[in-house]
Short mmCIF file of C-alpha atoms and ligand atoms in Angstrom, two decimals:
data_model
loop_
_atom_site.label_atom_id
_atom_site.label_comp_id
_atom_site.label_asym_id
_atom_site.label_seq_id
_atom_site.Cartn_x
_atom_site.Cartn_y
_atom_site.Cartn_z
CA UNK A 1186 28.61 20.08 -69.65
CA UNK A 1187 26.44 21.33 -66.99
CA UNK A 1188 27.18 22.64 -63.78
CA UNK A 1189 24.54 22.28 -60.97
CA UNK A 1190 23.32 25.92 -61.44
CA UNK A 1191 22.76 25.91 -65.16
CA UNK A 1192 20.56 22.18 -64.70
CA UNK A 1193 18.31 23.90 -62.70
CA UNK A 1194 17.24 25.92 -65.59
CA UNK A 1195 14.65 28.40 -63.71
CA UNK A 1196 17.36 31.37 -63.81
CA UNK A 1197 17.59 31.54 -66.86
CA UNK A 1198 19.10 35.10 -67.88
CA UNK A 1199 16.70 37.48 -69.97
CA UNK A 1200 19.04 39.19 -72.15
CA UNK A 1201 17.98 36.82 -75.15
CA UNK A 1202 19.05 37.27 -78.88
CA UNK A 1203 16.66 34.46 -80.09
CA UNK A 1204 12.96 35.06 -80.07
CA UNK A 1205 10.57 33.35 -81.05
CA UNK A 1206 7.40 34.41 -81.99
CA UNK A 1207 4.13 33.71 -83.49
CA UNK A 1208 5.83 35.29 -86.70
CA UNK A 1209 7.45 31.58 -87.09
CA UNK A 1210 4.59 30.35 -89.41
CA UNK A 1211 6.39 31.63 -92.14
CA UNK A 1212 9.38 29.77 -91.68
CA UNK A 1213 9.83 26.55 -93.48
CA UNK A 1214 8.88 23.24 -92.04
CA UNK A 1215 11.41 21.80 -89.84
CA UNK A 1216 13.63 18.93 -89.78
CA UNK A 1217 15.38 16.85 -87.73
CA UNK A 1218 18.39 18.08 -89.26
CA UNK A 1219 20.92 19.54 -87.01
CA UNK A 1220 19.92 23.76 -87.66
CA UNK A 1221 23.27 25.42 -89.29
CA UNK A 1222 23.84 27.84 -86.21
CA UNK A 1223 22.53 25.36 -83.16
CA UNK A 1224 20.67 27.05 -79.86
CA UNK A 1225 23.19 26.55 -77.22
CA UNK A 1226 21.72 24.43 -74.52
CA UNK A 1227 20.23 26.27 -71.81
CA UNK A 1228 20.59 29.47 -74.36
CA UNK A 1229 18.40 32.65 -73.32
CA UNK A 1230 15.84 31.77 -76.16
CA UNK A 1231 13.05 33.79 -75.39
CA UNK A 1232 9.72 33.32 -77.04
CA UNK A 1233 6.91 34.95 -77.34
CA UNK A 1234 3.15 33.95 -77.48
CA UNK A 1235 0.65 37.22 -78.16
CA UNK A 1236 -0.01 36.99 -74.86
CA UNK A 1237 -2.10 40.13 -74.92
CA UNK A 1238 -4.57 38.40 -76.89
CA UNK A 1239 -8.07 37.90 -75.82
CA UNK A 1240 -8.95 34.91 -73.78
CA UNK A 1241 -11.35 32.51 -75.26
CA UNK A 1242 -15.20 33.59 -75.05
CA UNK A 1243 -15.81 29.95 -72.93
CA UNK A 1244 -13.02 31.02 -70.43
CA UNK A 1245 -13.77 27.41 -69.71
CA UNK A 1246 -11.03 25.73 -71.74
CA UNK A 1247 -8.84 23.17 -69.70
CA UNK A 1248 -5.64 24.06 -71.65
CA UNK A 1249 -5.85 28.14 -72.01
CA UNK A 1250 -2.58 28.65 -74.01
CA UNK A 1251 -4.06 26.53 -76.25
CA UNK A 1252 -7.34 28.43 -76.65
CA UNK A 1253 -5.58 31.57 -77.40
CA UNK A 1254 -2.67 30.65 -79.12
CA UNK A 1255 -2.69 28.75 -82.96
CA UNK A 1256 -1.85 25.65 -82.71
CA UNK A 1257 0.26 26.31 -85.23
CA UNK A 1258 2.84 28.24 -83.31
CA UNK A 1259 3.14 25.84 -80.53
CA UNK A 1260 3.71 23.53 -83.07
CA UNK A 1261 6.73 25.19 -84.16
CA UNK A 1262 7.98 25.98 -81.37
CA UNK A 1263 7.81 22.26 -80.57
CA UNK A 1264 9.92 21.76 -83.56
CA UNK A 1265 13.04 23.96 -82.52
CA UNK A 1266 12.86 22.34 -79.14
CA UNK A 1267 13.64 19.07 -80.83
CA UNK A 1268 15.79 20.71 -83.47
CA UNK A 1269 17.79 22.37 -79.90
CA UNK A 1270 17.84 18.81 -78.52
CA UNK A 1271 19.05 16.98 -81.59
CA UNK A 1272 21.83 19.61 -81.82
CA UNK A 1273 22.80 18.97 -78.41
CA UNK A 1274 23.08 15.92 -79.09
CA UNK A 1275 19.91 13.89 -78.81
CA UNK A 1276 19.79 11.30 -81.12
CA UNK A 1277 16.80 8.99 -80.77
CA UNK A 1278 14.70 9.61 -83.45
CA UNK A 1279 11.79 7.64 -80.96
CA UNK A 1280 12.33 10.10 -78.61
CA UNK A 1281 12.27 13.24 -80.75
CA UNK A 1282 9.29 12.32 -81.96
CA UNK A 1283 7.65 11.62 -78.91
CA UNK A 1284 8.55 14.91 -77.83
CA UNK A 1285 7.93 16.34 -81.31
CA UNK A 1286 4.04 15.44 -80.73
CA UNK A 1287 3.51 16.21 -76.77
CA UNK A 1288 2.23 19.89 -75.85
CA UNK A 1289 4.58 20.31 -73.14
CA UNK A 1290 3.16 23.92 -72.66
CA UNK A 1291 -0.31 21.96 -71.40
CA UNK A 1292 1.74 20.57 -68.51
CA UNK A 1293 2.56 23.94 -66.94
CA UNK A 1294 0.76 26.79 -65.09
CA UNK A 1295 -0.69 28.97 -67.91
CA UNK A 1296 1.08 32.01 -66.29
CA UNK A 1297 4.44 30.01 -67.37
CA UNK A 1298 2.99 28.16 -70.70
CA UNK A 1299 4.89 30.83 -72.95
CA UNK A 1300 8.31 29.45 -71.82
CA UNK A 1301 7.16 25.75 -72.07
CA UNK A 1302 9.54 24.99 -74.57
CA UNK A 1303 12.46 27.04 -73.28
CA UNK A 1304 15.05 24.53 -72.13
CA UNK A 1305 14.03 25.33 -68.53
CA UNK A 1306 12.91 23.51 -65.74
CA UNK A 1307 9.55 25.42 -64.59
CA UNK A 1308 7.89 25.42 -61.02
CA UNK A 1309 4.87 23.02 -61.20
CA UNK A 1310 3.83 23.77 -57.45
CA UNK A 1311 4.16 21.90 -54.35
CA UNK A 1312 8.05 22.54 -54.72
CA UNK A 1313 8.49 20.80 -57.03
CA UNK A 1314 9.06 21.31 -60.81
CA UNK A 1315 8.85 19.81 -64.57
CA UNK A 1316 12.55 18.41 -65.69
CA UNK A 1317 14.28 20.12 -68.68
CA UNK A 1318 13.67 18.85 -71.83
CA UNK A 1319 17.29 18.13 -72.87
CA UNK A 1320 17.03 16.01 -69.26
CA UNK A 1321 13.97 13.89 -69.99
CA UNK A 1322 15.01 13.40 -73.44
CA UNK A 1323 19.04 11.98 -72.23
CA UNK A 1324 17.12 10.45 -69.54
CA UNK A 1325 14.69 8.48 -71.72
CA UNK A 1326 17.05 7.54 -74.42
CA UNK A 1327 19.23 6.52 -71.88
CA UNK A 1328 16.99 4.14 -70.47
CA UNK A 1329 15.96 2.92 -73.83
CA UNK A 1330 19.32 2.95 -75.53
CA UNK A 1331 17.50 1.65 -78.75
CA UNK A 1332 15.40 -1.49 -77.58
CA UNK A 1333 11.94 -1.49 -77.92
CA UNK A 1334 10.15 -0.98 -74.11
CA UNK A 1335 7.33 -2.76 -72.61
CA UNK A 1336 6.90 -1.77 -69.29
CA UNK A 1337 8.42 1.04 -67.77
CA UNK A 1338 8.39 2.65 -64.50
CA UNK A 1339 8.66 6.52 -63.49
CA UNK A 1340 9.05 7.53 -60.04
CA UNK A 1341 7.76 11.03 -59.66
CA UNK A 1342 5.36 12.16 -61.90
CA UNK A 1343 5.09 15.77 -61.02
CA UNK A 1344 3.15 17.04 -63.63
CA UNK A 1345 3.03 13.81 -66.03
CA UNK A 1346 4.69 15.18 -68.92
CA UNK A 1347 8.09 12.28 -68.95
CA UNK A 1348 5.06 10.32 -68.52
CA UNK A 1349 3.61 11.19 -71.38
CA UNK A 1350 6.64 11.56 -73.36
CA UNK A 1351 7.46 7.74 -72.52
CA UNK A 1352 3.65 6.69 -74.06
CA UNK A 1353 5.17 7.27 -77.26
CA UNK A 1354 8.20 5.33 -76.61
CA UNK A 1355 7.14 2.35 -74.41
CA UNK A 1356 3.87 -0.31 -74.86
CA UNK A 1357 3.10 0.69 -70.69
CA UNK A 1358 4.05 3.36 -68.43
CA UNK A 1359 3.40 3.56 -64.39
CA UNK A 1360 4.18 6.59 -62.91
CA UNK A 1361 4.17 7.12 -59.03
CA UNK A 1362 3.55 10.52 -57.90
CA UNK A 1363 3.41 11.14 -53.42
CA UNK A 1364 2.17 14.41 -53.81
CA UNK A 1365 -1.51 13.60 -53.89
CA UNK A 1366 -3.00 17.08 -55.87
CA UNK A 1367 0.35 16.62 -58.48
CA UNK A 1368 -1.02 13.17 -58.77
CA UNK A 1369 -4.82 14.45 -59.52
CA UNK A 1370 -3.52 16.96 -61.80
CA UNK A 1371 -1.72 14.61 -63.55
CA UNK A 1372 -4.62 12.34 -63.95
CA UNK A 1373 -6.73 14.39 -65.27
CA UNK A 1374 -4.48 15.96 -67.96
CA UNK A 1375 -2.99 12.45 -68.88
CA UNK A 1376 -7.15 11.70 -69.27
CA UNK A 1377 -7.30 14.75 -71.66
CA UNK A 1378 -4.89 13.85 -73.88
CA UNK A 1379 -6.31 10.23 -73.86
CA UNK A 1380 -2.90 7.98 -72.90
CA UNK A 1381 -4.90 5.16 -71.54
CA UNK A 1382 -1.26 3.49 -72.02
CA UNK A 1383 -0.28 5.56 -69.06
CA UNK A 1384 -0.55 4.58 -65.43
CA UNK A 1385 -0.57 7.16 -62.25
CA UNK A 1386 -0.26 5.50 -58.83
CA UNK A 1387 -0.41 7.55 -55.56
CA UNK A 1388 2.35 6.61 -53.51
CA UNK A 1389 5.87 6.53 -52.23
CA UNK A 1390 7.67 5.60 -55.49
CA UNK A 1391 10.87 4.51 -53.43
CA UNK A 1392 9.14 0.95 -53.12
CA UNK A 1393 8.79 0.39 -56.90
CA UNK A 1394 5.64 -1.55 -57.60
CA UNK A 1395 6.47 -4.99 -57.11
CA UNK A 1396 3.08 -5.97 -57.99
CA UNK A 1397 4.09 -5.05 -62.13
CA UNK A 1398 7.81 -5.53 -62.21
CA UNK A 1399 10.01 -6.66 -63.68
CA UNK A 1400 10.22 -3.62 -65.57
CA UNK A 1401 11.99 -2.80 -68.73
CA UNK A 1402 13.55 0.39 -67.52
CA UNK A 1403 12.55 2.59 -64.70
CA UNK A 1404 12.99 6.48 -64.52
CA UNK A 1405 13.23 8.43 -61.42
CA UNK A 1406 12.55 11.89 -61.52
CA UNK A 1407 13.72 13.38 -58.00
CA UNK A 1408 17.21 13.06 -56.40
CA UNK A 1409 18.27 10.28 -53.38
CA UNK A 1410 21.55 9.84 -51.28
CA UNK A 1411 21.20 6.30 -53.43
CA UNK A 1412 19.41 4.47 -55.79
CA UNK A 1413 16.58 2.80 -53.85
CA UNK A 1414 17.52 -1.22 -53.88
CA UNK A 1415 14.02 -1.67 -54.62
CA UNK A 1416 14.03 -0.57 -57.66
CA UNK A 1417 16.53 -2.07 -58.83
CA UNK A 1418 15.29 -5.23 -57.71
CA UNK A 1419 11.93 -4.71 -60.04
CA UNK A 1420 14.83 -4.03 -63.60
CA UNK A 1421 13.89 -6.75 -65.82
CA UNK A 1422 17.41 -8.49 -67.32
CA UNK A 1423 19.16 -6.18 -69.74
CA UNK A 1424 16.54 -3.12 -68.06
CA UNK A 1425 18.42 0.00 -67.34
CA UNK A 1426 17.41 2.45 -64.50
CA UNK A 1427 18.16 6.00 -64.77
CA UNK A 1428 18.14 8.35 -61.83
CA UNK A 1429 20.09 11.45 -60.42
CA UNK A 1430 21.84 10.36 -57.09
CA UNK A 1431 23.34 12.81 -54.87
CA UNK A 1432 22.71 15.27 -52.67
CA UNK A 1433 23.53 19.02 -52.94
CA UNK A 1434 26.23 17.43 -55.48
CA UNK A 1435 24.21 15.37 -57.99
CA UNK A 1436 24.45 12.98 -60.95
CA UNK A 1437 22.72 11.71 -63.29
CA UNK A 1438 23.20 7.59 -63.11
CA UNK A 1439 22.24 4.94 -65.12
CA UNK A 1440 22.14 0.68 -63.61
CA UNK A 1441 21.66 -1.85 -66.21
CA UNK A 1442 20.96 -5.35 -65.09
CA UNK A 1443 23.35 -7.55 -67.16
CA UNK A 1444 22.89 -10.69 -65.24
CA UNK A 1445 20.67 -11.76 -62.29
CA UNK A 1446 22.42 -10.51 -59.28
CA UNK A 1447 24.57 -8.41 -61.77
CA UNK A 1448 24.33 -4.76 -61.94
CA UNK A 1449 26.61 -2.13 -64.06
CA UNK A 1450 26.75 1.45 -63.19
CA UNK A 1451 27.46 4.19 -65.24
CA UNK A 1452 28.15 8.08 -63.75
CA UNK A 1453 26.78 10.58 -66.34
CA UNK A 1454 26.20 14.35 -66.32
CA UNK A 1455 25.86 16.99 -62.99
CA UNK A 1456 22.28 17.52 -62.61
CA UNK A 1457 19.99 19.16 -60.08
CA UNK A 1458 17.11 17.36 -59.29
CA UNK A 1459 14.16 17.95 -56.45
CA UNK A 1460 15.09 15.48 -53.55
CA UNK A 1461 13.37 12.17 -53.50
CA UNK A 1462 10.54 12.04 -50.55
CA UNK A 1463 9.41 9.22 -48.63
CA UNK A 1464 5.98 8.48 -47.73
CA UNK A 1465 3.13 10.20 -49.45
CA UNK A 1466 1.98 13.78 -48.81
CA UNK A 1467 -2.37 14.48 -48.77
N1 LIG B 2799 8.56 13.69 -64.13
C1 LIG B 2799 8.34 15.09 -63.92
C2 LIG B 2799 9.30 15.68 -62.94
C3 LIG B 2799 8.66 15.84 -61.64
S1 LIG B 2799 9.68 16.52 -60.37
C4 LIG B 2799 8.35 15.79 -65.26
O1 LIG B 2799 7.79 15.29 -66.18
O2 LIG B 2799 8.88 16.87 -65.37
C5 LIG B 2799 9.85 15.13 -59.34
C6 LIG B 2799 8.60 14.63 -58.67
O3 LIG B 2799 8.99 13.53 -57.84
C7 LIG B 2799 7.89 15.60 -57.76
O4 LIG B 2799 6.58 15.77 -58.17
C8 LIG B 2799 7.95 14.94 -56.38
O5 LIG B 2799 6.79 15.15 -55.59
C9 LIG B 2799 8.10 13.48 -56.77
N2 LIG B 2799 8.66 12.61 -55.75
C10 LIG B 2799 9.67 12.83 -54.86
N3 LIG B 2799 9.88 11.76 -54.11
C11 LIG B 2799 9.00 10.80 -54.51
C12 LIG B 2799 8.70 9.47 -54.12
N4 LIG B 2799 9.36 8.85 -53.12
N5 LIG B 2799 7.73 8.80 -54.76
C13 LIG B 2799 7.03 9.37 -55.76
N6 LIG B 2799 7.24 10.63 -56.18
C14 LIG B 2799 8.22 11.34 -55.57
#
């Protein structure tokens, strides 16, 4: 369970008894296995990078963490996240790949890359903030629940990482961001990592985009009173939407369209989500 405070994720407490360092390359590969004494979600994992290391000569890397750090180590790290999130119950394998081969710690602030695969959510600027991991992995396999996806839609990119995530779980992805320099950033990491699969729109993601629905499931990534009618209106038969609803109180929800005019909602987990905007912001 998680109560409004703990979904937020940024307070996370700092008295940690798990670290993780750059001393994991001698453990032994990882699995998908549950681990024998599971990471509580939300635990006080701590890790740490070597950030006193040198900077690269170039000091013109796009992705400094990744300049500094071995690969290797993020790597790792990358595998207890998804060893964490199968514990806690995550179960599609699709997902935990997907999440197995993105470098979340590229979507964040360098100053914050070390905790990138903390279950946290992490301040991305402009208010807003990159979802927990355990979220955008319930909130993906949610809105797959098993089937294979051809379009999807996101509202709110934020820093395109659930974007990216659903490339490796979906044929197309549109992504609507209203915060135009999140939307630029975005862009140009989401170019970087070459996901021409991936599609960011500027705009006010409240309106769908008609223009490509129906869509097989559509994510939205920031909190409203209600579930724009919109959107569901662009869920392709059998889609499922998945979006926190609430206000200072907030669920997660997921609508599947079962028939035409036929819609079934299901109330999951308390979550805290950034409040869903109108209009777009230059
Ligand atoms: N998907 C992100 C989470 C981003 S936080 C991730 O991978 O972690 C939610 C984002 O929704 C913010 O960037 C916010 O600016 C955006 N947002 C809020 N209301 C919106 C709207 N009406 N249309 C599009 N984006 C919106």
């Amino acid at each position: 369970m998680h109560d409004a405070r703990r979904q937020k994720g940024g307070a996370t407490p700092a008295n940690s008894n798990t670290r993780l360092s750059t001393g994991l390359v001698q453990r032994a590969p990882a699995r998908l296995a549950p681990t024998p004494a599971p990471t509580p979600t939300n635990s006080n994992t701590r890790m740490s990078l070597g950030l006193g290391r040198p900077l690269a000569e170039s000091g013109a890397a796009p992705w400094p963490l990744a300049s500094r750090t071995p690969a290797i180590a993020e790597s790792r790290m990358r595998e207890r996240m998804v060893e964490r999130l199968h514990a806690e119950g995550i179960r599609d394998k699709r997902v935990l790949a997907a999440m197995l081969r993105m470098p979340r710690h590229m979507f964040v602030d360098e100053a914050l890359a070390s905790r990138a695969y903390e279950n946290a959510a992490l301040p991305i600027g402009y208010g807003q903030t990159i979802s927990q991991p355990r979220i955008v992995a319930r909130m993906i396999a949610t809105a797959r629940n098993g089937r294979e996806l051809g379009r999807v839609l996101e509202v709110g990119t934020g820093c395109g990482y659930q974007a990216a995530v659903l490339a490796g779980v979906a044929r197309e992805v549109y992504s609507i961001e209203r915060v135009r320099p999140l939307h630029e950033q975005a862009s140009a990491r989401l170019r970087m990592l070459r996901l021409p699969q991936v599609r960011l729109i500027l705009g006010d993601g409240t309106r769908g985009l008609p223009a490509f629905a129906p869509f097989d499931a559509i994510i939205v990534a920031a909190a409203g009173l209600h579930v724009p009618q919109a959107l569901l209106a662009q869920l392709a038969l059998s889609g499922r939407l998945v979006a926190p609803e609430g206000g200072a109180e907030q669920r997660l929800v997921v609508v599947e369209r079962v028939a035409a005019e036929r819609f079934v909602r299901t109330e999951l987990e308390a979550v805290r989500f950034v409040p869903l905007q109108t209009g777009v912001q230059l």
